[in-house]
mmCIF file of C-alpha atoms in Angstrom:
data_model
loop_
_atom_site.group_PDB
_atom_site.id
_atom_site.type_symbol
_atom_site.label_atom_id
_atom_site.label_comp_id
_atom_site.label_asym_id
_atom_site.label_seq_id
_atom_site.Cartn_x
_atom_site.Cartn_y
_atom_site.Cartn_z
ATOM 1 C CA UNK A 1 7.208 18.261 -0.777
ATOM 2 C CA UNK A 2 8.226 20.800 -3.041
ATOM 3 C CA UNK A 3 6.707 23.694 -0.561
ATOM 4 C CA UNK A 4 8.479 22.542 2.758
ATOM 5 C CA UNK A 5 10.664 24.730 4.728
ATOM 6 C CA UNK A 6 8.584 27.832 3.871
ATOM 7 C CA UNK A 7 6.543 28.093 7.279
ATOM 8 C CA UNK A 8 7.095 25.369 9.170
ATOM 9 C CA UNK A 9 4.508 25.568 10.818
ATOM 10 C CA UNK A 10 1.920 24.755 8.011
ATOM 11 C CA UNK A 11 4.329 21.836 6.629
ATOM 12 C CA UNK A 12 4.280 20.485 10.278
ATOM 13 C CA UNK A 13 -0.496 21.130 9.972
ATOM 14 C CA UNK A 14 0.169 19.000 6.070
ATOM 15 C CA UNK A 15 2.087 16.089 7.861
ATOM 16 C CA UNK A 16 -0.468 15.954 10.750
ATOM 17 C CA UNK A 17 -3.615 15.370 8.248
ATOM 18 C CA UNK A 18 -1.869 13.624 5.129
ATOM 19 C CA UNK A 19 -0.425 11.138 8.436
ATOM 20 C CA UNK A 20 -4.161 10.587 9.621
ATOM 21 C CA UNK A 21 -5.852 10.053 5.570
ATOM 22 C CA UNK A 22 -2.794 8.002 4.887
ATOM 23 C CA UNK A 23 -3.860 6.285 9.274
ATOM 24 C CA UNK A 24 -7.007 6.036 8.281
ATOM 25 C CA UNK A 25 -5.895 3.794 5.354
ATOM 26 C CA UNK A 26 -4.246 1.662 6.577
ATOM 27 C CA UNK A 27 -6.210 0.934 9.621
ATOM 28 C CA UNK A 28 -8.686 -0.214 6.851
ATOM 29 C CA UNK A 29 -6.507 -2.253 4.893
ATOM 30 C CA UNK A 30 -5.208 -4.234 7.258
ATOM 31 C CA UNK A 31 -9.142 -5.660 8.719
ATOM 32 C CA UNK A 32 -9.503 -5.840 4.834
ATOM 33 C CA UNK A 33 -7.211 -7.906 4.630
ATOM 34 C CA UNK A 34 -7.041 -9.734 7.565
ATOM 35 C CA UNK A 35 -10.657 -10.174 6.758
ATOM 36 C CA UNK A 36 -9.910 -11.541 3.007
ATOM 37 C CA UNK A 37 -7.830 -14.359 4.712
ATOM 38 C CA UNK A 38 -9.872 -15.393 6.891
ATOM 39 C CA UNK A 39 -14.053 -14.464 6.390
ATOM 40 C CA UNK A 40 -14.877 -18.086 6.549
ATOM 41 C CA UNK A 41 -13.363 -19.078 9.938
ATOM 42 C CA UNK A 42 -14.732 -14.848 12.069
ATOM 43 C CA UNK A 43 -18.243 -15.521 13.777
ATOM 44 C CA UNK A 44 -20.573 -12.863 14.988
ATOM 45 C CA UNK A 45 -18.073 -10.975 18.008
ATOM 46 C CA UNK A 46 -14.319 -10.883 16.050
ATOM 47 C CA UNK A 47 -16.824 -9.322 12.840
ATOM 48 C CA UNK A 48 -18.163 -6.813 15.092
ATOM 49 C CA UNK A 49 -15.155 -5.946 16.381
ATOM 50 C CA UNK A 50 -13.379 -4.938 13.115
ATOM 51 C CA UNK A 51 -16.864 -2.971 11.504
ATOM 52 C CA UNK A 52 -15.957 -0.984 15.294
ATOM 53 C CA UNK A 53 -12.724 -0.472 14.058
ATOM 54 C CA UNK A 54 -13.334 -0.235 9.856
ATOM 55 C CA UNK A 55 -14.824 2.602 12.343
ATOM 56 C CA UNK A 56 -12.454 4.211 13.392
ATOM 57 C CA UNK A 57 -10.577 4.724 9.523
ATOM 58 C CA UNK A 58 -13.586 6.522 9.141
ATOM 59 C CA UNK A 59 -13.535 8.509 11.878
ATOM 60 C CA UNK A 60 -9.581 9.611 11.926
ATOM 61 C CA UNK A 61 -10.255 10.632 7.730
ATOM 62 C CA UNK A 62 -13.946 12.407 8.426
ATOM 63 C CA UNK A 63 -11.356 14.369 11.066
ATOM 64 C CA UNK A 64 -9.237 15.765 8.906
ATOM 65 C CA UNK A 65 -10.483 19.368 7.556
ATOM 66 C CA UNK A 66 -9.176 20.384 4.651
ATOM 67 C CA UNK A 67 -10.803 23.508 4.002
ATOM 68 C CA UNK A 68 -10.297 25.442 7.743
ATOM 69 C CA UNK A 69 -6.644 24.638 7.792
ATOM 70 C CA UNK A 70 -4.420 27.365 7.791
ATOM 71 C CA UNK A 71 -2.281 25.884 5.700
ATOM 72 C CA UNK A 72 -1.303 27.240 1.698
ATOM 73 C CA UNK A 73 -2.707 26.550 -1.202
ATOM 74 C CA UNK A 74 0.152 24.154 -2.107
ATOM 75 C CA UNK A 75 -0.734 21.709 0.489
ATOM 76 C CA UNK A 76 -4.616 22.327 0.260
ATOM 77 C CA UNK A 77 -4.408 20.640 -2.918
ATOM 78 C CA UNK A 78 -1.922 17.815 -2.208
ATOM 79 C CA UNK A 79 -4.451 17.196 0.208
ATOM 80 C CA UNK A 80 -7.729 16.911 -1.792
ATOM 81 C CA UNK A 81 -5.877 14.816 -3.987
ATOM 82 C CA UNK A 82 -4.307 11.815 -1.426
ATOM 83 C CA UNK A 83 -7.974 12.888 -0.012
ATOM 84 C CA UNK A 84 -10.456 11.754 -3.083
ATOM 85 C CA UNK A 85 -8.220 8.973 -3.097
ATOM 86 C CA UNK A 86 -7.882 7.390 0.109
ATOM 87 C CA UNK A 87 -11.626 7.588 0.424
ATOM 88 C CA UNK A 88 -12.165 6.258 -2.399
ATOM 89 C CA UNK A 89 -10.129 3.038 -0.949
ATOM 90 C CA UNK A 90 -11.523 2.877 2.462
ATOM 91 C CA UNK A 91 -15.152 2.440 1.071
ATOM 92 C CA UNK A 92 -13.749 -0.556 -0.918
ATOM 93 C CA UNK A 93 -12.536 -1.959 2.289
ATOM 94 C CA UNK A 94 -15.514 -1.874 3.784
ATOM 95 C CA UNK A 95 -16.749 -5.060 4.689
ATOM 96 C CA UNK A 96 -20.420 -4.967 6.803
ATOM 97 C CA UNK A 97 -21.498 -5.373 2.974
ATOM 98 C CA UNK A 98 -21.353 -8.780 1.718
ATOM 99 C CA UNK A 99 -19.152 -7.900 -1.234
ATOM 100 C CA UNK A 100 -20.127 -11.741 -3.203
ATOM 101 C CA UNK A 101 -23.582 -10.053 -3.691
ATOM 102 C CA UNK A 102 -21.920 -7.786 -5.675
ATOM 103 C CA UNK A 103 -22.614 -8.502 -9.559
ATOM 104 C CA UNK A 104 -19.578 -8.481 -11.097
ATOM 105 C CA UNK A 105 -20.325 -5.537 -13.309
ATOM 106 C CA UNK A 106 -20.595 -3.550 -10.239
ATOM 107 C CA UNK A 107 -17.540 -4.837 -8.601
ATOM 108 C CA UNK A 108 -15.130 -3.550 -11.579
ATOM 109 C CA UNK A 109 -16.853 0.145 -11.699
ATOM 110 C CA UNK A 110 -16.100 0.146 -8.285
ATOM 111 C CA UNK A 111 -12.211 -1.167 -9.175
ATOM 112 C CA UNK A 112 -11.548 1.323 -12.057
ATOM 113 C CA UNK A 113 -13.579 4.623 -10.853
ATOM 114 C CA UNK A 114 -10.892 4.063 -7.981
ATOM 115 C CA UNK A 115 -7.642 3.464 -10.329
ATOM 116 C CA UNK A 116 -8.801 6.349 -12.170
ATOM 117 C CA UNK A 117 -8.839 7.996 -8.731
ATOM 118 C CA UNK A 118 -5.178 7.101 -8.263
ATOM 119 C CA UNK A 119 -4.431 8.382 -11.558
ATOM 120 C CA UNK A 120 -5.232 11.923 -10.640
ATOM 121 C CA UNK A 121 -3.715 11.967 -7.418
ATOM 122 C CA UNK A 122 -0.211 10.705 -9.125
ATOM 123 C CA UNK A 123 -0.665 13.100 -10.600
ATOM 124 C CA UNK A 124 -1.449 15.845 -8.793
ATOM 125 C CA UNK A 125 0.794 14.626 -6.155
ATOM 126 C CA UNK A 126 4.453 13.744 -8.648
ATOM 127 C CA UNK A 127 3.824 17.417 -9.349
ATOM 128 C CA UNK A 128 4.475 18.206 -5.529
ATOM 129 C CA UNK A 129 7.635 15.809 -4.954
ATOM 130 C CA UNK A 130 11.220 16.695 -5.579
ATOM 131 C CA UNK A 131 12.508 13.151 -7.784
ATOM 132 C CA UNK A 132 14.242 12.702 -5.862
ATOM 133 C CA UNK A 133 11.506 11.863 -2.303
ATOM 134 C CA UNK A 134 11.001 8.071 -1.364
ATOM 135 C CA UNK A 135 7.132 9.187 -1.704
ATOM 136 C CA UNK A 136 7.923 9.620 -5.764
ATOM 137 C CA UNK A 137 9.989 6.416 -6.657
ATOM 138 C CA UNK A 138 6.952 4.498 -4.428
ATOM 139 C CA UNK A 139 4.590 5.554 -6.094
ATOM 140 C CA UNK A 140 5.872 5.231 -10.201
ATOM 141 C CA UNK A 141 6.448 1.846 -8.664
ATOM 142 C CA UNK A 142 3.018 1.433 -7.103
ATOM 143 C CA UNK A 143 2.566 3.102 -11.232
ATOM 144 C CA UNK A 144 4.598 0.550 -13.074
ATOM 145 C CA UNK A 145 3.459 -2.729 -10.999
ATOM 146 C CA UNK A 146 -0.048 -1.998 -10.854
ATOM 147 C CA UNK A 147 0.077 -2.443 -15.044
ATOM 148 C CA UNK A 148 1.990 -5.699 -14.871
ATOM 149 C CA UNK A 149 -0.668 -6.725 -12.928
ATOM 150 C CA UNK A 150 -3.444 -5.306 -14.811
ATOM 151 C CA UNK A 151 -0.454 -7.092 -17.796
ATOM 152 C CA UNK A 152 -0.558 -10.432 -16.287
ATOM 153 C CA UNK A 153 -4.081 -11.516 -15.579
ATOM 154 C CA UNK A 154 -4.207 -10.571 -19.282
ATOM 155 C CA UNK A 155 -1.700 -13.589 -20.100
ATOM 156 C CA UNK A 156 -3.835 -15.830 -17.743
ATOM 157 C CA UNK A 157 -6.014 -15.855 -20.189
ATOM 158 C CA UNK A 158 -3.489 -16.381 -23.372
ATOM 159 C CA UNK A 159 -1.915 -18.827 -21.442
ATOM 160 C CA UNK A 160 -5.916 -20.725 -21.982
ATOM 161 C CA UNK A 161 -5.960 -19.947 -25.631
ATOM 162 C CA UNK A 162 -2.181 -21.087 -25.844
ATOM 163 C CA UNK A 163 -1.636 -18.344 -28.285
ATOM 164 C CA UNK A 164 2.342 -18.884 -28.131
ATOM 165 C CA UNK A 165 3.353 -15.596 -30.721
ATOM 166 C CA UNK A 166 0.312 -13.105 -27.633
ATOM 167 C CA UNK A 167 2.329 -15.185 -24.342
ATOM 168 C CA UNK A 168 6.366 -13.909 -25.407
ATOM 169 C CA UNK A 169 4.861 -10.577 -26.518
ATOM 170 C CA UNK A 170 2.686 -10.026 -22.934
ATOM 171 C CA UNK A 171 5.693 -11.684 -21.545
ATOM 172 C CA UNK A 172 7.813 -9.435 -22.858
ATOM 173 C CA UNK A 173 5.592 -5.650 -20.787
ATOM 174 C CA UNK A 174 4.882 -7.776 -17.180
ATOM 175 C CA UNK A 175 9.071 -8.656 -16.598
ATOM 176 C CA UNK A 176 9.651 -5.042 -17.822
ATOM 177 C CA UNK A 177 6.970 -3.209 -15.738
ATOM 178 C CA UNK A 178 8.108 -5.410 -12.552
ATOM 179 C CA UNK A 179 11.928 -5.057 -13.086
ATOM 180 C CA UNK A 180 10.623 -1.214 -13.472
ATOM 181 C CA UNK A 181 8.910 -1.004 -10.544
ATOM 182 C CA UNK A 182 12.160 -3.178 -8.406
ATOM 183 C CA UNK A 183 13.739 -0.488 -9.947
ATOM 184 C CA UNK A 184 11.933 2.353 -8.557
ATOM 185 C CA UNK A 185 12.526 0.659 -4.879
ATOM 186 C CA UNK A 186 16.037 0.584 -5.313
ATOM 187 C CA UNK A 187 16.420 3.741 -6.048
ATOM 188 C CA UNK A 188 14.790 4.427 -3.151
ATOM 189 C CA UNK A 189 16.923 2.477 -0.951
ATOM 190 C CA UNK A 190 20.135 3.488 -2.686
ATOM 191 C CA UNK A 191 19.741 7.779 -3.538
ATOM 192 C CA UNK A 192 21.413 9.695 -1.256
ATOM 193 C CA UNK A 193 18.571 12.498 -2.387
ATOM 194 C CA UNK A 194 16.325 10.554 -0.423
ATOM 195 C CA UNK A 195 18.061 9.947 2.257
ATOM 196 C CA UNK A 196 18.448 13.811 3.105
ATOM 197 C CA UNK A 197 15.156 14.776 1.709
ATOM 198 C CA UNK A 198 13.995 11.661 4.444
ATOM 199 C CA UNK A 199 15.772 13.696 7.174
ATOM 200 C CA UNK A 200 14.541 17.384 6.175
ATOM 201 C CA UNK A 201 11.101 15.388 6.873
ATOM 202 C CA UNK A 202 11.219 13.599 9.938
ATOM 203 C CA UNK A 203 13.103 17.449 11.235
ATOM 204 C CA UNK A 204 10.208 18.970 10.292
ATOM 205 C CA UNK A 205 8.339 16.684 12.205
ATOM 206 C CA UNK A 206 10.682 16.968 15.111
ATOM 207 C CA UNK A 207 11.023 20.781 14.954
ATOM 208 C CA UNK A 208 15.210 19.996 14.514
ATOM 209 C CA UNK A 209 14.676 18.276 17.322
ATOM 210 C CA UNK A 210 16.613 14.921 16.037
ATOM 211 C CA UNK A 211 17.661 12.526 18.121
ATOM 212 C CA UNK A 212 19.524 9.294 16.778
ATOM 213 C CA UNK A 213 16.992 7.182 17.883
ATOM 214 C CA UNK A 214 14.109 8.941 16.323
ATOM 215 C CA UNK A 215 16.637 9.285 12.830
ATOM 216 C CA UNK A 216 17.146 5.413 13.603
ATOM 217 C CA UNK A 217 13.420 4.416 14.266
ATOM 218 C CA UNK A 218 12.084 6.777 11.224
ATOM 219 C CA UNK A 219 14.852 5.345 8.835
ATOM 220 C CA UNK A 220 14.048 1.349 9.356
ATOM 221 C CA UNK A 221 10.757 2.055 9.519
ATOM 222 C CA UNK A 222 10.839 3.411 5.703
ATOM 223 C CA UNK A 223 13.324 1.557 3.872
ATOM 224 C CA UNK A 224 11.864 -1.729 6.132
ATOM 225 C CA UNK A 225 8.534 -0.878 4.074
ATOM 226 C CA UNK A 226 10.007 -0.313 0.460
ATOM 227 C CA UNK A 227 12.242 -3.336 0.964
ATOM 228 C CA UNK A 228 9.283 -5.157 2.455
ATOM 229 C CA UNK A 229 6.890 -3.668 -1.204
ATOM 230 C CA UNK A 230 10.486 -5.352 -2.949
ATOM 231 C CA UNK A 231 9.765 -8.572 -2.375
ATOM 232 C CA UNK A 232 5.690 -8.499 -2.303
ATOM 233 C CA UNK A 233 7.420 -7.510 -6.900
ATOM 234 C CA UNK A 234 9.893 -10.429 -6.925
ATOM 235 C CA UNK A 235 6.910 -12.863 -6.177
ATOM 236 C CA UNK A 236 5.350 -11.090 -8.415
ATOM 237 C CA UNK A 237 7.785 -11.529 -11.026
ATOM 238 C CA UNK A 238 8.994 -15.472 -10.611
ATOM 239 C CA UNK A 239 5.585 -16.349 -10.633
ATOM 240 C CA UNK A 240 5.883 -14.969 -14.193
ATOM 241 C CA UNK A 241 8.670 -16.365 -15.071
ATOM 242 C CA UNK A 242 7.264 -19.410 -13.355
ATOM 243 C CA UNK A 243 3.852 -19.206 -15.388
ATOM 244 C CA UNK A 244 6.231 -19.334 -18.967
ATOM 245 C CA UNK A 245 8.254 -22.124 -18.499
ATOM 246 C CA UNK A 246 5.461 -24.146 -15.943
ATOM 247 C CA UNK A 247 4.009 -27.376 -17.471
ATOM 248 C CA UNK A 248 1.781 -28.802 -15.654
ATOM 249 C CA UNK A 249 2.522 -26.594 -11.125
ATOM 250 C CA UNK A 250 -0.364 -23.691 -13.051
ATOM 251 C CA UNK A 251 -1.622 -24.728 -9.497
ATOM 252 C CA UNK A 252 1.191 -25.216 -7.355
ATOM 253 C CA UNK A 253 2.872 -21.919 -8.800
ATOM 254 C CA UNK A 254 -0.096 -20.611 -7.914
ATOM 255 C CA UNK A 255 -0.530 -21.129 -4.123
ATOM 256 C CA UNK A 256 2.592 -19.912 -3.486
ATOM 257 C CA UNK A 257 1.590 -17.076 -4.487
ATOM 258 C CA UNK A 258 -1.405 -16.239 -3.275
ATOM 259 C CA UNK A 259 1.561 -17.224 0.065
ATOM 260 C CA UNK A 260 3.837 -14.289 -0.764
ATOM 261 C CA UNK A 261 1.950 -11.934 -0.949
ATOM 262 C CA UNK A 262 -0.480 -13.332 2.042
ATOM 263 C CA UNK A 263 2.814 -12.078 4.292
ATOM 264 C CA UNK A 264 3.875 -9.407 2.542
ATOM 265 C CA UNK A 265 0.476 -7.482 2.176
ATOM 266 C CA UNK A 266 0.302 -8.128 6.166
ATOM 267 C CA UNK A 267 4.238 -7.096 7.334
ATOM 268 C CA UNK A 268 2.936 -4.110 4.736
ATOM 269 C CA UNK A 269 0.321 -3.210 6.924
ATOM 270 C CA UNK A 270 2.414 -4.308 9.723
ATOM 271 C CA UNK A 271 5.240 -1.430 9.017
ATOM 272 C CA UNK A 272 2.790 1.385 7.847
ATOM 273 C CA UNK A 273 0.479 1.173 10.509
ATOM 274 C CA UNK A 274 3.766 1.826 12.757
ATOM 275 C CA UNK A 275 5.066 4.303 10.850
ATOM 276 C CA UNK A 276 2.017 6.340 10.564
ATOM 277 C CA UNK A 277 1.895 5.602 14.657
ATOM 278 C CA UNK A 278 5.298 7.071 14.595
ATOM 279 C CA UNK A 279 4.988 10.174 13.237
ATOM 280 C CA UNK A 280 1.415 11.173 14.965
ATOM 281 C CA UNK A 281 2.969 11.054 18.410
ATOM 282 C CA UNK A 282 5.405 12.745 18.009
ATOM 283 C CA UNK A 283 3.214 15.454 16.103
ATOM 284 C CA UNK A 284 1.407 15.141 19.389
ATOM 285 C CA UNK A 285 -1.650 14.258 18.125
ATOM 286 C CA UNK A 286 -3.520 11.727 20.146
ATOM 287 C CA UNK A 287 -3.310 7.890 18.740
ATOM 288 C CA UNK A 288 -6.681 5.111 18.517
ATOM 289 C CA UNK A 289 -6.657 2.184 20.348
ATOM 290 C CA UNK A 290 -6.258 -0.722 17.602
ATOM 291 C CA UNK A 291 -5.454 -4.346 16.528
ATOM 292 C CA UNK A 292 -3.037 -5.266 14.374
ATOM 293 C CA UNK A 293 -4.950 -7.558 12.742
ATOM 294 C CA UNK A 294 -2.647 -8.946 10.103
ATOM 295 C CA UNK A 295 -0.273 -10.100 12.793
ATOM 296 C CA UNK A 296 -2.555 -12.874 13.126
ATOM 297 C CA UNK A 297 -2.121 -13.229 9.200
ATOM 298 C CA UNK A 298 1.350 -13.610 8.668
ATOM 299 C CA UNK A 299 2.531 -17.301 7.855
ATOM 300 C CA UNK A 300 5.771 -19.176 8.672
ATOM 301 C CA UNK A 301 6.804 -21.635 5.165
ATOM 302 C CA UNK A 302 6.501 -23.831 8.169
ATOM 303 C CA UNK A 303 2.325 -24.067 7.874
ATOM 304 C CA UNK A 304 2.474 -22.978 4.360
ATOM 305 C CA UNK A 305 4.196 -27.003 4.730
ATOM 306 C CA UNK A 306 1.475 -27.970 7.376
ATOM 307 C CA UNK A 307 -1.604 -26.882 5.870
ATOM 308 C CA UNK A 308 -0.523 -28.597 2.510
ATOM 309 C CA UNK A 309 -0.143 -32.172 4.589
ATOM 310 C CA UNK A 310 -3.857 -31.504 6.160
ATOM 311 C CA UNK A 311 -5.327 -31.152 3.077
#
């Protein structure tokens, strides 16, 4: 962050509060991912366990006291933007209410509100990030990816209408956005300044007591997260290209996409939880006992093939 290294005590408190907000999101995201992948097979006992873990996400979120923290106005401004976005995301991940009972208009309004809050968060948070910071590249990748997905929804509608001219225009825009999303992640992995800024943050977290093991773990967790997010983006790229070139295999391509993104989102949840636990442990912060449900979601290609044979 641009405001780092002026007051290390403030920086460490900021990182702890930021990590708790991020961790609260990833706990909820992990639950949501498992629930959406397995809701037909979840019994009452398992559902109770999921709701208890969701409460841990809320407890972590509510433990973050930005107003009472002893940090600068800039630190607080960045955290307020993050808190608003995380709050909206956590609410969308709540499994206690039957989502199938929500009418499509209400669901769409909730999504649009979250998207608007996310855009505001990106605008504010990016203003505090160095352009070469890993998180800056990740946010830029998110922005391009989400635009590509938005256009992909339009493309699917146009393929049903067989509007070839509009299909071509949309396809070019979609692939351009996915390409830019992927390239932002490539920059994060190849930029020397990005690695130096990451080490600077780790130095703040550890009070300058950098060990080779900590550097390796912190670096691997961050880079692996980006690599899986890149694979996630590339899965959509492949689907879009297949959609353009398909004959009668649209359903097959969609099944493959569902399998791939289910796995990649699972890996992303697992890595994000590991990364947040690593940071909190180095800050001597309390970490709740959790089951990482996404570990149960990730499947091998053999599982996918066997499931296809059964059905």
